[in-house]
């Protein structure tokens, strides 16, 4: 059962995704469009293998895992996606969505592995020593989703 708090993902045309990448001032390739479109249309953050499987199903051809990793990292680096790391040490990737602030908490079910965005809460940066600055904060709440909690 998916407790994901996003509305149902919207379908995006290749032209729309291409324009989003161009608006970000980035060079457009077929794989970049496909990877970003996969993240935009995902109902929850996806691991590298999950993205690869979805791409191979939609493109009907193999996707080089190193090229995929580089494209996922590239989307993170330019700010169009973010990387979430839960206690299972699996990186999951999600398109940055307008309904969330840049830094928002996530929930990770330790039983089924599902990760989803939590409603925004005002995460205050911790008080840092002089001349230190926050670049990014990540908060992952580990627990049991409603479905797995009922099974216990």
Short mmCIF file of N, CA and C in Angstrom, two decimals:
data_model
loop_
_atom_site.label_atom_id
_atom_site.label_comp_id
_atom_site.label_asym_id
_atom_site.label_seq_id
_atom_site.Cartn_x
_atom_site.Cartn_y
_atom_site.Cartn_z
N UNK A 1 0.85 -1.18 0.00
CA UNK A 1 0.00 0.00 0.00
C UNK A 1 0.88 1.23 0.00
N UNK A 2 0.57 2.20 -0.81
CA UNK A 2 1.40 3.38 -0.94
C UNK A 2 0.80 4.53 -0.16
N UNK A 3 1.53 5.03 0.79
CA UNK A 3 1.08 6.17 1.59
C UNK A 3 1.70 7.46 1.09
N UNK A 4 2.14 7.46 -0.11
CA UNK A 4 2.85 8.60 -0.65
C UNK A 4 1.97 9.83 -0.61
N UNK A 5 2.53 10.97 -0.23
CA UNK A 5 1.74 12.18 -0.06
C UNK A 5 1.65 13.04 -1.31
N UNK A 6 2.39 12.70 -2.37
CA UNK A 6 2.25 13.46 -3.61
C UNK A 6 0.91 13.14 -4.24
N UNK A 7 0.39 14.11 -4.99
CA UNK A 7 -0.75 13.81 -5.83
C UNK A 7 -0.28 12.80 -6.87
N UNK A 8 -1.23 12.20 -7.56
CA UNK A 8 -0.84 11.26 -8.61
C UNK A 8 0.11 11.97 -9.57
N UNK A 9 1.20 11.31 -9.93
CA UNK A 9 2.17 11.95 -10.82
C UNK A 9 1.53 12.31 -12.16
N UNK A 10 1.93 13.43 -12.69
CA UNK A 10 1.45 13.86 -13.99
C UNK A 10 2.29 13.23 -15.07
N UNK A 11 1.67 12.91 -16.18
CA UNK A 11 2.42 12.43 -17.34
C UNK A 11 3.02 13.65 -18.03
N UNK A 12 4.23 13.50 -18.50
CA UNK A 12 4.92 14.58 -19.20
C UNK A 12 5.31 14.11 -20.59
N UNK A 13 5.12 14.97 -21.56
CA UNK A 13 5.58 14.63 -22.91
C UNK A 13 7.10 14.83 -22.97
N UNK A 14 7.72 14.19 -23.94
CA UNK A 14 9.16 14.39 -24.12
C UNK A 14 9.46 15.86 -24.39
N UNK A 15 8.56 16.53 -25.13
CA UNK A 15 8.76 17.95 -25.45
C UNK A 15 8.74 18.80 -24.18
N UNK A 16 7.83 18.49 -23.25
CA UNK A 16 7.77 19.24 -21.99
C UNK A 16 9.04 19.04 -21.17
N UNK A 17 9.50 17.80 -21.09
CA UNK A 17 10.70 17.50 -20.31
C UNK A 17 11.92 18.14 -20.97
N UNK A 18 11.98 18.09 -22.29
CA UNK A 18 13.07 18.74 -23.02
C UNK A 18 13.10 20.22 -22.70
N UNK A 19 11.93 20.85 -22.67
CA UNK A 19 11.88 22.28 -22.38
C UNK A 19 12.30 22.57 -20.94
N UNK A 20 11.92 21.72 -19.99
CA UNK A 20 12.35 21.90 -18.60
C UNK A 20 13.87 21.86 -18.50
N UNK A 21 14.50 20.94 -19.22
CA UNK A 21 15.96 20.85 -19.21
C UNK A 21 16.58 22.08 -19.87
N UNK A 22 16.00 22.51 -20.98
CA UNK A 22 16.52 23.72 -21.66
C UNK A 22 16.34 24.95 -20.77
N UNK A 23 15.19 25.04 -20.09
CA UNK A 23 14.95 26.17 -19.18
C UNK A 23 15.98 26.22 -18.07
N UNK A 24 16.51 25.05 -17.70
CA UNK A 24 17.55 24.98 -16.68
C UNK A 24 18.93 25.26 -17.28
N UNK A 25 18.95 25.56 -18.58
CA UNK A 25 20.20 25.89 -19.24
C UNK A 25 21.09 24.69 -19.52
N UNK A 26 20.48 23.54 -19.71
CA UNK A 26 21.25 22.31 -19.86
C UNK A 26 21.15 21.74 -21.27
N UNK A 27 22.20 21.02 -21.64
CA UNK A 27 22.22 20.32 -22.92
C UNK A 27 21.26 19.13 -22.83
N UNK A 28 20.52 18.92 -23.88
CA UNK A 28 19.49 17.88 -23.88
C UNK A 28 19.97 16.67 -24.67
N UNK A 29 19.85 15.49 -24.04
CA UNK A 29 20.11 14.23 -24.74
C UNK A 29 18.89 13.33 -24.53
N UNK A 30 18.80 12.31 -25.35
CA UNK A 30 17.67 11.37 -25.24
C UNK A 30 17.63 10.73 -23.85
N UNK A 31 18.80 10.31 -23.33
CA UNK A 31 18.83 9.66 -22.03
C UNK A 31 18.48 10.64 -20.92
N UNK A 32 18.96 11.87 -21.00
CA UNK A 32 18.63 12.87 -19.97
C UNK A 32 17.13 13.10 -19.91
N UNK A 33 16.51 13.21 -21.06
CA UNK A 33 15.05 13.40 -21.11
C UNK A 33 14.35 12.20 -20.48
N UNK A 34 14.78 11.00 -20.85
CA UNK A 34 14.13 9.79 -20.34
C UNK A 34 14.31 9.64 -18.83
N UNK A 35 15.51 9.93 -18.32
CA UNK A 35 15.77 9.80 -16.88
C UNK A 35 14.95 10.82 -16.10
N UNK A 36 14.99 12.07 -16.54
CA UNK A 36 14.25 13.12 -15.82
C UNK A 36 12.75 12.85 -15.88
N UNK A 37 12.26 12.41 -17.04
CA UNK A 37 10.83 12.10 -17.18
C UNK A 37 10.44 10.97 -16.23
N UNK A 38 11.29 9.97 -16.10
CA UNK A 38 11.03 8.85 -15.18
C UNK A 38 10.90 9.36 -13.75
N UNK A 39 11.80 10.24 -13.33
CA UNK A 39 11.72 10.78 -11.97
C UNK A 39 10.49 11.66 -11.78
N UNK A 40 10.19 12.49 -12.78
CA UNK A 40 9.02 13.37 -12.68
C UNK A 40 7.72 12.58 -12.54
N UNK A 41 7.65 11.44 -13.20
CA UNK A 41 6.41 10.66 -13.22
C UNK A 41 6.36 9.59 -12.14
N UNK A 42 7.43 9.47 -11.35
CA UNK A 42 7.47 8.45 -10.30
C UNK A 42 6.59 8.86 -9.13
N UNK A 43 5.93 7.89 -8.54
CA UNK A 43 5.05 8.15 -7.40
C UNK A 43 5.83 8.20 -6.09
N UNK A 44 7.10 7.80 -6.12
CA UNK A 44 7.96 7.87 -4.93
C UNK A 44 9.41 7.88 -5.40
N UNK A 45 10.35 8.23 -4.53
CA UNK A 45 11.76 8.19 -4.92
C UNK A 45 12.16 6.79 -5.38
N UNK A 46 13.02 6.74 -6.39
CA UNK A 46 13.42 5.47 -7.00
C UNK A 46 14.91 5.22 -6.84
N UNK A 47 15.25 3.95 -6.62
CA UNK A 47 16.66 3.56 -6.58
C UNK A 47 17.19 3.48 -8.02
N UNK A 48 18.51 3.43 -8.14
CA UNK A 48 19.15 3.29 -9.45
C UNK A 48 18.58 2.10 -10.22
N UNK A 49 18.50 0.89 -9.60
CA UNK A 49 17.93 -0.25 -10.34
C UNK A 49 16.47 -0.04 -10.74
N UNK A 50 15.70 0.65 -9.90
CA UNK A 50 14.29 0.90 -10.25
C UNK A 50 14.19 1.85 -11.44
N UNK A 51 15.04 2.88 -11.46
CA UNK A 51 15.04 3.79 -12.61
C UNK A 51 15.46 3.02 -13.86
N UNK A 52 16.51 2.20 -13.73
CA UNK A 52 17.00 1.44 -14.88
C UNK A 52 15.91 0.51 -15.42
N UNK A 53 15.19 -0.16 -14.55
CA UNK A 53 14.13 -1.07 -14.99
C UNK A 53 13.02 -0.31 -15.71
N UNK A 54 12.60 0.82 -15.16
CA UNK A 54 11.54 1.61 -15.80
C UNK A 54 11.99 2.13 -17.16
N UNK A 55 13.25 2.58 -17.23
CA UNK A 55 13.76 3.08 -18.50
C UNK A 55 13.81 1.97 -19.55
N UNK A 56 14.32 0.82 -19.15
CA UNK A 56 14.44 -0.28 -20.10
C UNK A 56 13.06 -0.76 -20.56
N UNK A 57 12.07 -0.70 -19.68
CA UNK A 57 10.71 -1.06 -20.08
C UNK A 57 10.13 -0.04 -21.06
N UNK A 58 10.38 1.24 -20.81
CA UNK A 58 9.80 2.27 -21.67
C UNK A 58 10.59 2.45 -22.97
N UNK A 59 11.91 2.27 -22.91
CA UNK A 59 12.74 2.46 -24.10
C UNK A 59 12.89 1.17 -24.90
N UNK A 60 12.52 0.05 -24.28
CA UNK A 60 12.62 -1.26 -24.89
C UNK A 60 14.03 -1.56 -25.38
N UNK A 61 15.01 -1.10 -24.62
CA UNK A 61 16.41 -1.40 -24.91
C UNK A 61 17.21 -1.27 -23.62
N UNK A 62 18.36 -1.93 -23.56
CA UNK A 62 19.17 -1.85 -22.34
C UNK A 62 19.70 -0.44 -22.12
N UNK A 63 19.86 -0.09 -20.85
CA UNK A 63 20.41 1.21 -20.47
C UNK A 63 21.70 0.95 -19.71
N UNK A 64 22.77 1.58 -20.15
CA UNK A 64 24.06 1.43 -19.48
C UNK A 64 23.95 1.98 -18.06
N UNK A 65 24.29 1.15 -17.07
CA UNK A 65 24.10 1.57 -15.68
C UNK A 65 25.02 2.71 -15.28
N UNK A 66 26.23 2.79 -15.86
CA UNK A 66 27.14 3.88 -15.54
C UNK A 66 26.62 5.19 -16.12
N UNK A 67 26.14 5.15 -17.35
CA UNK A 67 25.54 6.36 -17.96
C UNK A 67 24.33 6.81 -17.16
N UNK A 68 23.53 5.86 -16.71
CA UNK A 68 22.36 6.19 -15.90
C UNK A 68 22.80 6.85 -14.60
N UNK A 69 23.78 6.26 -13.92
CA UNK A 69 24.27 6.84 -12.67
C UNK A 69 24.76 8.27 -12.90
N UNK A 70 25.52 8.48 -13.95
CA UNK A 70 26.04 9.83 -14.24
C UNK A 70 24.90 10.81 -14.49
N UNK A 71 23.87 10.37 -15.19
CA UNK A 71 22.73 11.25 -15.45
C UNK A 71 21.94 11.55 -14.18
N UNK A 72 21.78 10.57 -13.30
CA UNK A 72 21.11 10.82 -12.02
C UNK A 72 21.91 11.82 -11.19
N UNK A 73 23.22 11.63 -11.12
CA UNK A 73 24.08 12.55 -10.38
C UNK A 73 24.05 13.95 -11.00
N UNK A 74 24.01 14.01 -12.31
CA UNK A 74 23.95 15.28 -13.02
C UNK A 74 22.66 16.02 -12.65
N UNK A 75 21.53 15.32 -12.62
CA UNK A 75 20.27 15.95 -12.23
C UNK A 75 20.33 16.48 -10.80
N UNK A 76 20.99 15.75 -9.91
CA UNK A 76 21.17 16.21 -8.53
C UNK A 76 22.05 17.46 -8.52
N UNK A 77 23.17 17.40 -9.24
CA UNK A 77 24.13 18.51 -9.26
C UNK A 77 23.51 19.81 -9.77
N UNK A 78 22.61 19.72 -10.75
CA UNK A 78 22.02 20.95 -11.30
C UNK A 78 20.74 21.35 -10.57
N UNK A 79 20.33 20.56 -9.57
CA UNK A 79 19.20 20.94 -8.74
C UNK A 79 17.83 20.51 -9.23
N UNK A 80 17.76 19.66 -10.25
CA UNK A 80 16.46 19.19 -10.73
C UNK A 80 15.99 17.93 -10.03
N UNK A 81 16.89 17.30 -9.28
CA UNK A 81 16.54 16.09 -8.52
C UNK A 81 17.28 16.12 -7.20
N UNK A 82 16.84 15.30 -6.29
CA UNK A 82 17.60 15.14 -5.05
C UNK A 82 17.80 13.67 -4.76
N UNK A 83 18.84 13.41 -3.97
CA UNK A 83 19.22 12.05 -3.60
C UNK A 83 18.87 11.87 -2.14
N UNK A 84 18.24 10.75 -1.84
CA UNK A 84 17.82 10.43 -0.47
C UNK A 84 18.55 9.16 -0.06
N UNK A 85 19.13 9.18 1.12
CA UNK A 85 19.81 7.99 1.64
C UNK A 85 19.14 7.58 2.93
N UNK A 86 18.58 6.39 2.97
CA UNK A 86 17.96 5.88 4.19
C UNK A 86 18.95 4.96 4.89
N UNK A 87 18.52 4.37 6.00
CA UNK A 87 19.46 3.54 6.77
C UNK A 87 19.82 2.24 6.05
N UNK A 88 19.14 1.92 4.95
CA UNK A 88 19.51 0.73 4.18
C UNK A 88 20.66 1.02 3.21
N UNK A 89 21.14 2.25 3.23
CA UNK A 89 22.28 2.71 2.42
C UNK A 89 22.03 2.63 0.91
N UNK A 90 20.77 2.66 0.53
CA UNK A 90 20.40 2.68 -0.88
C UNK A 90 20.07 4.12 -1.25
N UNK A 91 20.73 4.64 -2.27
CA UNK A 91 20.39 5.97 -2.75
C UNK A 91 19.12 5.87 -3.58
N UNK A 92 18.22 6.80 -3.31
CA UNK A 92 17.00 6.92 -4.10
C UNK A 92 16.96 8.34 -4.65
N UNK A 93 16.39 8.47 -5.82
CA UNK A 93 16.37 9.76 -6.50
C UNK A 93 14.93 10.18 -6.75
N UNK A 94 14.72 11.48 -6.63
CA UNK A 94 13.39 12.04 -6.82
C UNK A 94 13.52 13.39 -7.50
N UNK A 95 12.62 13.68 -8.42
CA UNK A 95 12.59 15.01 -9.03
C UNK A 95 12.22 16.02 -7.96
N UNK A 96 12.86 17.17 -7.99
CA UNK A 96 12.45 18.24 -7.07
C UNK A 96 11.08 18.71 -7.52
N UNK A 97 10.17 18.79 -6.57
CA UNK A 97 8.79 19.16 -6.89
C UNK A 97 8.47 20.51 -6.27
N UNK A 98 7.64 21.27 -6.96
CA UNK A 98 7.29 22.60 -6.49
C UNK A 98 6.52 22.57 -5.19
N UNK A 99 5.77 21.48 -4.92
CA UNK A 99 4.97 21.46 -3.70
C UNK A 99 5.82 21.24 -2.44
N UNK A 100 7.11 20.96 -2.62
CA UNK A 100 8.00 20.78 -1.48
C UNK A 100 9.07 21.86 -1.48
N UNK A 101 9.48 22.23 -0.28
CA UNK A 101 10.64 23.10 -0.20
C UNK A 101 11.84 22.28 -0.64
N UNK A 102 12.93 22.94 -0.88
CA UNK A 102 14.12 22.23 -1.36
C UNK A 102 14.55 21.15 -0.38
N UNK A 103 14.47 21.44 0.89
CA UNK A 103 14.89 20.47 1.90
C UNK A 103 13.68 20.08 2.73
N UNK A 104 13.23 18.85 2.56
CA UNK A 104 12.06 18.37 3.28
C UNK A 104 12.33 16.95 3.76
N UNK A 105 11.61 16.50 4.78
CA UNK A 105 11.86 15.17 5.34
C UNK A 105 11.25 14.05 4.49
N UNK A 106 11.80 12.85 4.68
CA UNK A 106 11.31 11.65 4.01
C UNK A 106 11.07 10.56 5.05
N UNK A 107 10.19 9.64 4.72
CA UNK A 107 9.92 8.48 5.57
C UNK A 107 10.42 7.24 4.85
N UNK A 108 11.12 6.37 5.57
CA UNK A 108 11.63 5.10 5.02
C UNK A 108 11.07 3.97 5.85
N UNK A 109 10.31 3.07 5.21
CA UNK A 109 9.79 1.89 5.90
C UNK A 109 10.90 0.84 5.94
N UNK A 110 11.30 0.46 7.15
CA UNK A 110 12.40 -0.49 7.30
C UNK A 110 11.98 -1.91 6.94
N UNK A 111 10.68 -2.15 6.77
CA UNK A 111 10.21 -3.48 6.42
C UNK A 111 10.13 -3.67 4.90
N UNK A 112 9.41 -2.80 4.21
CA UNK A 112 9.22 -2.97 2.76
C UNK A 112 10.18 -2.13 1.92
N UNK A 113 10.88 -1.19 2.55
CA UNK A 113 11.85 -0.37 1.83
C UNK A 113 11.29 0.85 1.15
N UNK A 114 9.99 1.06 1.23
CA UNK A 114 9.36 2.21 0.59
C UNK A 114 9.90 3.51 1.19
N UNK A 115 10.13 4.50 0.34
CA UNK A 115 10.54 5.83 0.79
C UNK A 115 9.58 6.83 0.16
N UNK A 116 9.09 7.77 0.96
CA UNK A 116 8.23 8.79 0.39
C UNK A 116 8.43 10.11 1.12
N UNK A 117 8.05 11.18 0.44
CA UNK A 117 8.18 12.52 0.99
C UNK A 117 7.15 12.75 2.07
N UNK A 118 7.56 13.42 3.12
CA UNK A 118 6.64 13.85 4.17
C UNK A 118 6.25 15.29 3.91
N UNK A 119 5.12 15.72 4.44
CA UNK A 119 4.74 17.12 4.26
C UNK A 119 5.85 18.03 4.78
N UNK A 120 5.99 19.14 4.11
CA UNK A 120 7.02 20.09 4.53
C UNK A 120 6.86 20.46 5.99
N UNK A 121 7.96 20.52 6.64
CA UNK A 121 8.01 21.10 7.98
C UNK A 121 9.18 22.05 7.95
N UNK A 122 9.11 23.04 8.73
CA UNK A 122 10.18 24.03 8.73
C UNK A 122 11.40 23.45 9.44
N UNK A 123 12.32 22.93 8.66
CA UNK A 123 13.54 22.39 9.21
C UNK A 123 14.53 23.53 9.39
N UNK A 124 14.81 23.83 10.63
CA UNK A 124 15.76 24.89 10.91
C UNK A 124 17.17 24.33 10.86
N UNK A 125 18.06 25.08 10.26
CA UNK A 125 19.46 24.67 10.24
C UNK A 125 20.00 24.71 11.67
N UNK A 126 20.81 23.73 12.02
CA UNK A 126 21.39 23.74 13.37
C UNK A 126 22.34 24.92 13.54
N UNK A 127 22.51 25.31 14.77
CA UNK A 127 23.46 26.39 15.05
C UNK A 127 24.86 25.85 14.80
N UNK A 128 25.58 26.52 13.94
CA UNK A 128 26.90 26.06 13.54
C UNK A 128 27.99 26.96 14.11
N UNK A 129 29.19 26.43 14.23
CA UNK A 129 30.30 27.28 14.65
C UNK A 129 30.52 28.41 13.64
N UNK A 130 31.18 29.43 14.07
CA UNK A 130 31.47 30.59 13.23
C UNK A 130 32.18 30.14 11.95
N UNK A 131 31.80 30.74 10.84
CA UNK A 131 32.36 30.50 9.52
C UNK A 131 31.99 29.14 8.91
N UNK A 132 31.02 28.44 9.50
CA UNK A 132 30.48 27.21 8.92
C UNK A 132 29.18 27.58 8.22
N UNK A 133 28.84 26.84 7.17
CA UNK A 133 27.56 27.10 6.49
C UNK A 133 26.93 25.78 6.05
N UNK A 134 25.61 25.77 6.04
CA UNK A 134 24.86 24.59 5.63
C UNK A 134 24.70 24.62 4.11
N UNK A 135 25.02 23.52 3.47
CA UNK A 135 24.79 23.39 2.03
C UNK A 135 23.51 22.60 1.79
N UNK A 136 23.34 21.56 2.57
CA UNK A 136 22.16 20.72 2.42
C UNK A 136 21.90 20.00 3.73
N UNK A 137 20.62 19.78 4.03
CA UNK A 137 20.24 18.98 5.19
C UNK A 137 19.37 17.84 4.69
N UNK A 138 19.51 16.69 5.33
CA UNK A 138 18.69 15.54 4.95
C UNK A 138 18.13 14.93 6.22
N UNK A 139 16.81 14.78 6.25
CA UNK A 139 16.15 14.13 7.38
C UNK A 139 15.35 12.95 6.85
N UNK A 140 15.70 11.76 7.32
CA UNK A 140 14.97 10.55 6.96
C UNK A 140 14.46 9.93 8.24
N UNK A 141 13.15 9.75 8.31
CA UNK A 141 12.51 9.11 9.45
C UNK A 141 12.36 7.63 9.10
N UNK A 142 12.94 6.75 9.90
CA UNK A 142 12.85 5.31 9.68
C UNK A 142 11.77 4.73 10.58
N UNK A 143 10.94 3.87 10.02
CA UNK A 143 9.86 3.26 10.80
C UNK A 143 9.11 2.26 9.95
N UNK A 144 7.85 2.02 10.31
CA UNK A 144 6.99 1.10 9.57
C UNK A 144 5.86 1.88 8.92
N UNK A 145 5.64 1.64 7.63
CA UNK A 145 4.51 2.27 6.95
C UNK A 145 3.21 1.66 7.49
N UNK A 146 2.08 2.25 7.13
CA UNK A 146 0.79 1.77 7.65
C UNK A 146 0.56 0.31 7.28
N UNK A 147 0.90 -0.07 6.07
CA UNK A 147 0.68 -1.45 5.62
C UNK A 147 1.53 -2.43 6.43
N UNK A 148 2.81 -2.15 6.58
CA UNK A 148 3.70 -3.05 7.32
C UNK A 148 3.40 -3.03 8.81
N UNK A 149 2.97 -1.89 9.33
CA UNK A 149 2.61 -1.79 10.74
C UNK A 149 1.42 -2.65 11.09
N UNK A 150 0.47 -2.79 10.15
CA UNK A 150 -0.71 -3.63 10.38
C UNK A 150 -0.35 -5.11 10.39
N UNK A 151 0.71 -5.48 9.69
CA UNK A 151 1.11 -6.89 9.61
C UNK A 151 1.76 -7.36 10.90
N UNK A 152 2.22 -6.45 11.73
CA UNK A 152 2.94 -6.83 12.96
C UNK A 152 1.98 -7.21 14.06
#
